[in-house]
Amino acid sequence: MQPLQLFDLAFRQNEWLAQRQSVISQNVANANTPGYKARDVESFEDAMRKAVPMAVTNPDHFAPAGDGLVQARDNDPNQAEVLVSGNDVSLEQEFLKSGEVMRGYSMNTQIMRTFSGMLRSVTKG
């Protein structure tokens, strides 16, 4: 992977993380709103798979299995219980998602810091 492509990928992931954090905060803000349904964004992997589909350019490369999409399960054990008010926001799940976003930002920042240092060392000679 070229360094500039890596920076573009990191930028796209940061945009996705910001969008997901915004949706999570809306869910938390509406935790007591009657009839509100919790939302989430599609995974970064699925979004990138749609934006940049994999192609087999050499017969020795691995081909993506099927359409590359993961099927959703009908009985999701992490699905929130719907309250009498019709609201299905689970604050515990939203806080867990927020933690995932924070870890994603931290990992992305650390990777970019490392590659930036590597690029600086190469350009200094």
mmCIF file of N, CA and C in Angstrom:
data_model
loop_
_atom_site.group_PDB
_atom_site.id
_atom_site.type_symbol
_atom_site.label_atom_id
_atom_site.label_comp_id
_atom_site.label_asym_id
_atom_site.label_seq_id
_atom_site.Cartn_x
_atom_site.Cartn_y
_atom_site.Cartn_z
ATOM 1 N N MET A 1 0.852 -1.178 0.000
ATOM 2 C CA MET A 1 0.000 0.000 0.000
ATOM 3 C C MET A 1 0.894 1.236 0.000
ATOM 4 N N GLN A 2 0.596 2.170 -0.861
ATOM 5 C CA GLN A 2 1.360 3.405 -0.943
ATOM 6 C C GLN A 2 1.045 4.296 0.249
ATOM 7 N N PRO A 3 2.039 5.072 0.741
ATOM 8 C CA PRO A 3 1.796 5.935 1.910
ATOM 9 C C PRO A 3 0.652 6.922 1.703
ATOM 10 N N LEU A 4 0.535 7.494 0.506
ATOM 11 C CA LEU A 4 -0.534 8.466 0.278
ATOM 12 C C LEU A 4 -1.902 7.808 0.316
ATOM 13 N N GLN A 5 -1.997 6.567 -0.158
ATOM 14 C CA GLN A 5 -3.251 5.835 -0.058
ATOM 15 C C GLN A 5 -3.587 5.565 1.398
ATOM 16 N N LEU A 6 -2.577 5.318 2.194
ATOM 17 C CA LEU A 6 -2.794 5.068 3.611
ATOM 18 C C LEU A 6 -3.339 6.320 4.293
ATOM 19 N N PHE A 7 -2.806 7.485 3.934
ATOM 20 C CA PHE A 7 -3.312 8.733 4.505
ATOM 21 C C PHE A 7 -4.758 8.974 4.082
ATOM 22 N N ASP A 8 -5.087 8.659 2.827
ATOM 23 C CA ASP A 8 -6.463 8.812 2.356
ATOM 24 C C ASP A 8 -7.393 7.853 3.097
ATOM 25 N N LEU A 9 -6.947 6.632 3.299
ATOM 26 C CA LEU A 9 -7.752 5.654 4.036
ATOM 27 C C LEU A 9 -7.982 6.112 5.470
ATOM 28 N N ALA A 10 -6.936 6.632 6.099
ATOM 29 C CA ALA A 10 -7.071 7.131 7.474
ATOM 30 C C ALA A 10 -8.037 8.313 7.523
ATOM 31 N N PHE A 11 -7.982 9.186 6.526
ATOM 32 C CA PHE A 11 -8.901 10.322 6.468
ATOM 33 C C PHE A 11 -10.339 9.836 6.333
ATOM 34 N N ARG A 12 -10.551 8.853 5.459
ATOM 35 C CA ARG A 12 -11.904 8.309 5.286
ATOM 36 C C ARG A 12 -12.416 7.642 6.563
ATOM 37 N N GLN A 13 -11.526 6.926 7.254
ATOM 38 C CA GLN A 13 -11.955 6.277 8.485
ATOM 39 C C GLN A 13 -12.279 7.320 9.547
ATOM 40 N N ASN A 14 -11.508 8.391 9.627
ATOM 41 C CA ASN A 14 -11.819 9.443 10.590
ATOM 42 C C ASN A 14 -13.161 10.102 10.288
ATOM 43 N N GLU A 15 -13.472 10.297 9.009
ATOM 44 C CA GLU A 15 -14.791 10.838 8.648
ATOM 45 C C GLU A 15 -15.898 9.885 9.086
ATOM 46 N N TRP A 16 -15.689 8.585 8.854
ATOM 47 C CA TRP A 16 -16.687 7.586 9.249
ATOM 48 C C TRP A 16 -16.847 7.570 10.763
ATOM 49 N N LEU A 17 -15.730 7.632 11.500
ATOM 50 C CA LEU A 17 -15.793 7.640 12.955
ATOM 51 C C LEU A 17 -16.551 8.863 13.468
ATOM 52 N N ALA A 18 -16.334 10.021 12.845
ATOM 53 C CA ALA A 18 -17.051 11.231 13.246
ATOM 54 C C ALA A 18 -18.547 11.089 12.992
ATOM 55 N N GLN A 19 -18.903 10.501 11.858
ATOM 56 C CA GLN A 19 -20.318 10.295 11.545
ATOM 57 C C GLN A 19 -20.949 9.313 12.530
ATOM 58 N N ARG A 20 -20.239 8.251 12.856
ATOM 59 C CA ARG A 20 -20.784 7.272 13.798
ATOM 60 C C ARG A 20 -20.948 7.887 15.177
ATOM 61 N N GLN A 21 -19.967 8.681 15.616
ATOM 62 C CA GLN A 21 -20.068 9.318 16.928
ATOM 63 C C GLN A 21 -21.264 10.274 16.962
ATOM 64 N N SER A 22 -21.532 10.950 15.866
ATOM 65 C CA SER A 22 -22.685 11.847 15.787
ATOM 66 C C SER A 22 -23.998 11.075 15.940
ATOM 67 N N VAL A 23 -24.104 9.920 15.283
ATOM 68 C CA VAL A 23 -25.315 9.097 15.380
ATOM 69 C C VAL A 23 -25.470 8.558 16.796
ATOM 70 N N ILE A 24 -24.364 8.130 17.398
ATOM 71 C CA ILE A 24 -24.415 7.623 18.769
ATOM 72 C C ILE A 24 -24.878 8.712 19.726
ATOM 73 N N SER A 25 -24.358 9.927 19.559
ATOM 74 C CA SER A 25 -24.763 11.020 20.454
ATOM 75 C C SER A 25 -26.236 11.372 20.272
ATOM 76 N N GLN A 26 -26.752 11.256 19.046
ATOM 77 C CA GLN A 26 -28.188 11.482 18.830
ATOM 78 C C GLN A 26 -29.004 10.414 19.545
ATOM 79 N N ASN A 27 -28.535 9.174 19.508
ATOM 80 C CA ASN A 27 -29.237 8.092 20.211
ATOM 81 C C ASN A 27 -29.272 8.358 21.711
ATOM 82 N N VAL A 28 -28.129 8.773 22.276
ATOM 83 C CA VAL A 28 -28.064 9.039 23.713
ATOM 84 C C VAL A 28 -28.961 10.227 24.064
ATOM 85 N N ALA A 29 -28.945 11.256 23.224
ATOM 86 C CA ALA A 29 -29.762 12.436 23.492
ATOM 87 C C ALA A 29 -31.257 12.117 23.458
ATOM 88 N N ASN A 30 -31.642 11.118 22.675
ATOM 89 C CA ASN A 30 -33.059 10.752 22.548
ATOM 90 C C ASN A 30 -33.410 9.498 23.335
ATOM 91 N N ALA A 31 -32.615 9.167 24.335
ATOM 92 C CA ALA A 31 -32.849 7.949 25.109
ATOM 93 C C ALA A 31 -34.197 7.950 25.814
ATOM 94 N N ASN A 32 -34.752 9.114 26.116
ATOM 95 C CA ASN A 32 -36.048 9.197 26.805
ATOM 96 C C ASN A 32 -37.172 9.676 25.890
ATOM 97 N N THR A 33 -36.911 9.783 24.603
ATOM 98 C CA THR A 33 -37.930 10.232 23.661
ATOM 99 C C THR A 33 -38.831 9.068 23.291
ATOM 100 N N PRO A 34 -40.137 9.174 23.539
ATOM 101 C CA PRO A 34 -41.053 8.072 23.206
ATOM 102 C C PRO A 34 -41.045 7.773 21.707
ATOM 103 N N GLY A 35 -40.957 6.513 21.371
ATOM 104 C CA GLY A 35 -41.026 6.083 19.978
ATOM 105 C C GLY A 35 -39.722 6.215 19.207
ATOM 106 N N TYR A 36 -38.667 6.721 19.824
ATOM 107 C CA TYR A 36 -37.400 6.891 19.118
ATOM 108 C C TYR A 36 -36.740 5.532 18.905
ATOM 109 N N LYS A 37 -36.245 5.298 17.704
ATOM 110 C CA LYS A 37 -35.546 4.056 17.357
ATOM 111 C C LYS A 37 -34.062 4.354 17.211
ATOM 112 N N ALA A 38 -33.233 3.591 17.917
ATOM 113 C CA ALA A 38 -31.786 3.773 17.846
ATOM 114 C C ALA A 38 -31.303 3.506 16.422
ATOM 115 N N ARG A 39 -30.313 4.285 16.014
ATOM 116 C CA ARG A 39 -29.739 4.133 14.673
ATOM 117 C C ARG A 39 -28.248 3.866 14.796
ATOM 118 N N ASP A 40 -27.679 3.389 13.720
ATOM 119 C CA ASP A 40 -26.234 3.202 13.637
ATOM 120 C C ASP A 40 -25.867 3.283 12.164
ATOM 121 N N VAL A 41 -24.603 3.517 11.878
ATOM 122 C CA VAL A 41 -24.140 3.564 10.499
ATOM 123 C C VAL A 41 -23.598 2.192 10.127
ATOM 124 N N GLU A 42 -23.516 1.926 8.819
ATOM 125 C CA GLU A 42 -22.948 0.652 8.396
ATOM 126 C C GLU A 42 -21.467 0.613 8.762
ATOM 127 N N SER A 43 -20.932 -0.567 8.887
ATOM 128 C CA SER A 43 -19.544 -0.704 9.308
ATOM 129 C C SER A 43 -18.609 -0.077 8.281
ATOM 130 N N PHE A 44 -17.442 0.341 8.754
ATOM 131 C CA PHE A 44 -16.447 0.950 7.868
ATOM 132 C C PHE A 44 -16.017 -0.033 6.786
ATOM 133 N N GLU A 45 -15.894 -1.292 7.160
ATOM 134 C CA GLU A 45 -15.491 -2.313 6.198
ATOM 135 C C GLU A 45 -16.520 -2.442 5.074
ATOM 136 N N ASP A 46 -17.805 -2.447 5.431
ATOM 137 C CA ASP A 46 -18.856 -2.531 4.413
ATOM 138 C C ASP A 46 -18.876 -1.285 3.531
ATOM 139 N N ALA A 47 -18.698 -0.122 4.142
ATOM 140 C CA ALA A 47 -18.686 1.125 3.367
ATOM 141 C C ALA A 47 -17.512 1.137 2.389
ATOM 142 N N MET A 48 -16.343 0.704 2.838
ATOM 143 C CA MET A 48 -15.183 0.673 1.948
ATOM 144 C C MET A 48 -15.336 -0.406 0.882
ATOM 145 N N ARG A 49 -15.956 -1.515 1.232
ATOM 146 C CA ARG A 49 -16.171 -2.586 0.261
ATOM 147 C C ARG A 49 -17.057 -2.091 -0.880
ATOM 148 N N LYS A 50 -18.032 -1.246 -0.557
ATOM 149 C CA LYS A 50 -18.909 -0.690 -1.591
ATOM 150 C C LYS A 50 -18.192 0.387 -2.394
ATOM 151 N N ALA A 51 -17.376 1.213 -1.727
ATOM 152 C CA ALA A 51 -16.689 2.317 -2.397
ATOM 153 C C ALA A 51 -15.534 1.826 -3.269
ATOM 154 N N VAL A 52 -14.805 0.834 -2.797
ATOM 155 C CA VAL A 52 -13.640 0.317 -3.515
ATOM 156 C C VAL A 52 -13.759 -1.200 -3.578
ATOM 157 N N PRO A 53 -14.500 -1.718 -4.562
ATOM 158 C CA PRO A 53 -14.664 -3.172 -4.633
ATOM 159 C C PRO A 53 -13.340 -3.854 -4.979
ATOM 160 N N MET A 54 -13.145 -5.030 -4.380
ATOM 161 C CA MET A 54 -11.939 -5.797 -4.667
ATOM 162 C C MET A 54 -12.059 -6.453 -6.032
ATOM 163 N N ALA A 55 -10.945 -6.498 -6.740
ATOM 164 C CA ALA A 55 -10.914 -7.146 -8.045
ATOM 165 C C ALA A 55 -9.727 -8.096 -8.089
ATOM 166 N N VAL A 56 -9.909 -9.210 -8.744
ATOM 167 C CA VAL A 56 -8.821 -10.162 -8.920
ATOM 168 C C VAL A 56 -8.129 -9.804 -10.222
ATOM 169 N N THR A 57 -6.900 -9.313 -10.120
ATOM 170 C CA THR A 57 -6.153 -8.898 -11.302
ATOM 171 C C THR A 57 -5.137 -9.943 -11.748
ATOM 172 N N ASN A 58 -4.964 -10.969 -10.927
ATOM 173 C CA ASN A 58 -4.024 -12.034 -11.222
ATOM 174 C C ASN A 58 -4.680 -13.344 -10.797
ATOM 175 N N PRO A 59 -4.597 -14.374 -11.621
ATOM 176 C CA PRO A 59 -5.252 -15.633 -11.245
ATOM 177 C C PRO A 59 -4.709 -16.256 -9.964
ATOM 178 N N ASP A 60 -3.501 -15.854 -9.532
ATOM 179 C CA ASP A 60 -2.926 -16.392 -8.300
ATOM 180 C C ASP A 60 -3.450 -15.691 -7.056
ATOM 181 N N HIS A 61 -4.178 -14.588 -7.223
ATOM 182 C CA HIS A 61 -4.729 -13.851 -6.080
ATOM 183 C C HIS A 61 -5.969 -14.565 -5.553
ATOM 184 N N PHE A 62 -6.258 -14.327 -4.285
ATOM 185 C CA PHE A 62 -7.485 -14.867 -3.715
ATOM 186 C C PHE A 62 -8.668 -14.068 -4.229
ATOM 187 N N ALA A 63 -9.731 -14.751 -4.586
ATOM 188 C CA ALA A 63 -10.953 -14.082 -5.030
ATOM 189 C C ALA A 63 -11.851 -13.855 -3.826
ATOM 190 N N PRO A 64 -12.574 -12.711 -3.799
ATOM 191 C CA PRO A 64 -13.513 -12.504 -2.690
ATOM 192 C C PRO A 64 -14.598 -13.575 -2.718
ATOM 193 N N ALA A 65 -14.962 -14.067 -1.549
ATOM 194 C CA ALA A 65 -15.976 -15.105 -1.449
ATOM 195 C C ALA A 65 -17.361 -14.506 -1.637
ATOM 196 N N GLY A 66 -18.114 -15.034 -2.563
ATOM 197 C CA GLY A 66 -19.484 -14.556 -2.794
ATOM 198 C C GLY A 66 -19.488 -13.082 -3.145
ATOM 199 N N ASP A 67 -20.425 -12.359 -2.558
ATOM 200 C CA ASP A 67 -20.495 -10.921 -2.811
ATOM 201 C C ASP A 67 -19.686 -10.136 -1.786
ATOM 202 N N GLY A 68 -19.086 -10.821 -0.816
ATOM 203 C CA GLY A 68 -18.256 -10.160 0.185
ATOM 204 C C GLY A 68 -19.038 -9.514 1.306
ATOM 205 N N LEU A 69 -20.349 -9.669 1.302
ATOM 206 C CA LEU A 69 -21.172 -9.038 2.334
ATOM 207 C C LEU A 69 -21.510 -10.037 3.436
ATOM 208 N N VAL A 70 -21.606 -9.540 4.634
ATOM 209 C CA VAL A 70 -21.978 -10.373 5.780
ATOM 210 C C VAL A 70 -23.487 -10.271 5.969
ATOM 211 N N GLN A 71 -24.131 -11.398 6.135
ATOM 212 C CA GLN A 71 -25.580 -11.402 6.321
ATOM 213 C C GLN A 71 -25.922 -11.057 7.767
ATOM 214 N N ALA A 72 -26.926 -10.239 7.949
ATOM 215 C CA ALA A 72 -27.376 -9.876 9.294
ATOM 216 C C ALA A 72 -28.148 -11.037 9.898
ATOM 217 N N ARG A 73 -28.008 -11.206 11.220
ATOM 218 C CA ARG A 73 -28.747 -12.256 11.911
ATOM 219 C C ARG A 73 -30.104 -11.711 12.336
ATOM 220 N N ASP A 74 -31.111 -12.581 12.311
ATOM 221 C CA ASP A 74 -32.447 -12.162 12.728
ATOM 222 C C ASP A 74 -32.515 -11.947 14.236
ATOM 223 N N ASN A 75 -31.971 -12.839 15.010
ATOM 224 C CA ASN A 75 -32.026 -12.749 16.468
ATOM 225 C C ASN A 75 -30.699 -12.235 16.986
ATOM 226 N N ASP A 76 -30.536 -10.941 17.008
ATOM 227 C CA ASP A 76 -29.302 -10.326 17.484
ATOM 228 C C ASP A 76 -29.334 -10.249 19.001
ATOM 229 N N PRO A 77 -28.407 -10.928 19.694
ATOM 230 C CA PRO A 77 -28.424 -10.904 21.158
ATOM 231 C C PRO A 77 -28.097 -9.527 21.726
ATOM 232 N N ASN A 78 -27.491 -8.658 20.931
ATOM 233 C CA ASN A 78 -27.144 -7.318 21.406
ATOM 234 C C ASN A 78 -28.247 -6.295 21.140
ATOM 235 N N GLN A 79 -29.331 -6.729 20.552
ATOM 236 C CA GLN A 79 -30.414 -5.810 20.220
ATOM 237 C C GLN A 79 -31.105 -5.345 21.498
ATOM 238 N N ALA A 80 -31.393 -4.048 21.532
ATOM 239 C CA ALA A 80 -31.998 -3.465 22.734
ATOM 240 C C ALA A 80 -33.457 -3.884 22.857
ATOM 241 N N GLU A 81 -33.907 -3.950 24.069
ATOM 242 C CA GLU A 81 -35.302 -4.277 24.339
ATOM 243 C C GLU A 81 -36.138 -3.015 24.106
ATOM 244 N N VAL A 82 -37.299 -3.175 23.483
ATOM 245 C CA VAL A 82 -38.183 -2.047 23.217
ATOM 246 C C VAL A 82 -39.025 -1.781 24.463
ATOM 247 N N LEU A 83 -38.971 -0.552 24.921
ATOM 248 C CA LEU A 83 -39.715 -0.175 26.125
ATOM 249 C C LEU A 83 -41.173 0.078 25.805
ATOM 250 N N VAL A 84 -41.984 0.272 26.828
ATOM 251 C CA VAL A 84 -43.413 0.547 26.655
ATOM 252 C C VAL A 84 -43.612 1.812 25.826
ATOM 253 N N SER A 85 -42.717 2.780 25.970
ATOM 254 C CA SER A 85 -42.819 4.036 25.232
ATOM 255 C C SER A 85 -42.473 3.873 23.755
ATOM 256 N N GLY A 86 -41.972 2.676 23.365
ATOM 257 C CA GLY A 86 -41.595 2.446 21.974
ATOM 258 C C GLY A 86 -40.144 2.797 21.703
ATOM 259 N N ASN A 87 -39.423 3.234 22.712
ATOM 260 C CA ASN A 87 -38.024 3.611 22.581
ATOM 261 C C ASN A 87 -37.163 2.361 22.743
ATOM 262 N N ASP A 88 -36.178 2.172 21.843
ATOM 263 C CA ASP A 88 -35.317 0.986 21.958
ATOM 264 C C ASP A 88 -33.844 1.339 22.178
ATOM 265 N N VAL A 89 -33.561 2.545 22.676
ATOM 266 C CA VAL A 89 -32.183 2.964 22.925
ATOM 267 C C VAL A 89 -31.678 2.324 24.213
ATOM 268 N N SER A 90 -30.551 1.652 24.132
ATOM 269 C CA SER A 90 -29.891 1.087 25.301
ATOM 270 C C SER A 90 -28.634 1.926 25.552
ATOM 271 N N LEU A 91 -28.622 2.641 26.658
ATOM 272 C CA LEU A 91 -27.469 3.490 26.949
ATOM 273 C C LEU A 91 -26.183 2.681 27.069
ATOM 274 N N GLU A 92 -26.276 1.471 27.621
ATOM 275 C CA GLU A 92 -25.095 0.630 27.749
ATOM 276 C C GLU A 92 -24.491 0.327 26.379
ATOM 277 N N GLN A 93 -25.345 -0.044 25.415
ATOM 278 C CA GLN A 93 -24.857 -0.341 24.070
ATOM 279 C C GLN A 93 -24.285 0.905 23.408
ATOM 280 N N GLU A 94 -24.925 2.042 23.618
ATOM 281 C CA GLU A 94 -24.439 3.286 23.009
ATOM 282 C C GLU A 94 -23.083 3.674 23.582
ATOM 283 N N PHE A 95 -22.881 3.473 24.882
ATOM 284 C CA PHE A 95 -21.593 3.794 25.487
ATOM 285 C C PHE A 95 -20.513 2.822 25.007
ATOM 286 N N LEU A 96 -20.873 1.558 24.787
ATOM 287 C CA LEU A 96 -19.919 0.601 24.228
ATOM 288 C C LEU A 96 -19.520 1.007 22.814
ATOM 289 N N LYS A 97 -20.490 1.429 22.014
ATOM 290 C CA LYS A 97 -20.197 1.899 20.661
ATOM 291 C C LYS A 97 -19.300 3.130 20.700
ATOM 292 N N SER A 98 -19.558 4.021 21.639
ATOM 293 C CA SER A 98 -18.738 5.220 21.782
ATOM 294 C C SER A 98 -17.303 4.845 22.134
ATOM 295 N N GLY A 99 -17.126 3.836 22.965
ATOM 296 C CA GLY A 99 -15.790 3.344 23.294
ATOM 297 C C GLY A 99 -15.087 2.772 22.075
ATOM 298 N N GLU A 100 -15.843 2.067 21.212
ATOM 299 C CA GLU A 100 -15.269 1.545 19.969
ATOM 300 C C GLU A 100 -14.774 2.683 19.090
ATOM 301 N N VAL A 101 -15.563 3.760 19.007
ATOM 302 C CA VAL A 101 -15.167 4.921 18.209
ATOM 303 C C VAL A 101 -13.885 5.531 18.776
ATOM 304 N N MET A 102 -13.822 5.662 20.090
ATOM 305 C CA MET A 102 -12.633 6.238 20.719
ATOM 306 C C MET A 102 -11.403 5.367 20.437
ATOM 307 N N ARG A 103 -11.550 4.046 20.533
ATOM 308 C CA ARG A 103 -10.427 3.161 20.232
ATOM 309 C C ARG A 103 -10.034 3.264 18.766
ATOM 310 N N GLY A 104 -11.012 3.432 17.886
ATOM 311 C CA GLY A 104 -10.725 3.601 16.462
ATOM 312 C C GLY A 104 -9.923 4.859 16.197
ATOM 313 N N TYR A 105 -10.319 5.971 16.818
ATOM 314 C CA TYR A 105 -9.560 7.213 16.681
ATOM 315 C C TYR A 105 -8.138 7.036 17.200
ATOM 316 N N SER A 106 -7.986 6.417 18.356
ATOM 317 C CA SER A 106 -6.659 6.230 18.949
ATOM 318 C C SER A 106 -5.768 5.373 18.058
ATOM 319 N N MET A 107 -6.310 4.277 17.557
ATOM 320 C CA MET A 107 -5.536 3.400 16.699
ATOM 321 C C MET A 107 -5.151 4.117 15.407
ATOM 322 N N ASN A 108 -6.107 4.820 14.811
ATOM 323 C CA ASN A 108 -5.859 5.543 13.576
ATOM 324 C C ASN A 108 -4.782 6.600 13.776
ATOM 325 N N THR A 109 -4.853 7.325 14.879
ATOM 326 C CA THR A 109 -3.866 8.360 15.172
ATOM 327 C C THR A 109 -2.486 7.745 15.358
ATOM 328 N N GLN A 110 -2.401 6.644 16.068
ATOM 329 C CA GLN A 110 -1.110 5.998 16.304
ATOM 330 C C GLN A 110 -0.508 5.482 15.006
ATOM 331 N N ILE A 111 -1.318 4.881 14.160
ATOM 332 C CA ILE A 111 -0.823 4.388 12.864
ATOM 333 C C ILE A 111 -0.311 5.541 12.024
ATOM 334 N N MET A 112 -1.062 6.624 11.972
ATOM 335 C CA MET A 112 -0.653 7.777 11.171
ATOM 336 C C MET A 112 0.615 8.415 11.738
ATOM 337 N N ARG A 113 0.751 8.473 13.037
ATOM 338 C CA ARG A 113 1.957 9.019 13.659
ATOM 339 C C ARG A 113 3.168 8.161 13.278
ATOM 340 N N THR A 114 2.989 6.847 13.284
ATOM 341 C CA THR A 114 4.084 5.940 12.939
ATOM 342 C C THR A 114 4.494 6.104 11.481
ATOM 343 N N PHE A 115 3.520 6.123 10.575
ATOM 344 C CA PHE A 115 3.847 6.266 9.163
ATOM 345 C C PHE A 115 4.407 7.646 8.847
ATOM 346 N N SER A 116 3.935 8.642 9.531
ATOM 347 C CA SER A 116 4.494 9.981 9.334
ATOM 348 C C SER A 116 5.960 10.017 9.752
ATOM 349 N N GLY A 117 6.283 9.394 10.874
ATOM 350 C CA GLY A 117 7.680 9.295 11.300
ATOM 351 C C GLY A 117 8.528 8.525 10.308
ATOM 352 N N MET A 118 7.970 7.456 9.747
ATOM 353 C CA MET A 118 8.698 6.672 8.751
ATOM 354 C C MET A 118 8.966 7.503 7.505
ATOM 355 N N LEU A 119 7.987 8.267 7.064
ATOM 356 C CA LEU A 119 8.168 9.118 5.887
ATOM 357 C C LEU A 119 9.210 10.202 6.149
ATOM 358 N N ARG A 120 9.191 10.779 7.365
ATOM 359 C CA ARG A 120 10.194 11.793 7.705
ATOM 360 C C ARG A 120 11.591 11.211 7.683
ATOM 361 N N SER A 121 11.741 10.007 8.217
ATOM 362 C CA SER A 121 13.080 9.393 8.252
ATOM 363 C C SER A 121 13.570 9.077 6.855
ATOM 364 N N VAL A 122 12.682 8.704 5.940
ATOM 365 C CA VAL A 122 13.070 8.416 4.560
ATOM 366 C C VAL A 122 13.474 9.692 3.839
ATOM 367 N N THR A 123 12.739 10.761 4.035
ATOM 368 C CA THR A 123 13.038 12.013 3.331
ATOM 369 C C THR A 123 14.281 12.702 3.879
ATOM 370 N N LYS A 124 14.632 12.462 5.132
ATOM 371 C CA LYS A 124 15.854 13.050 5.698
ATOM 372 C C LYS A 124 17.102 12.346 5.178
ATOM 373 N N GLY A 125 16.920 11.145 4.698
ATOM 374 C CA GLY A 125 18.027 10.454 4.080
ATOM 375 C C GLY A 125 18.677 9.478 4.943
#
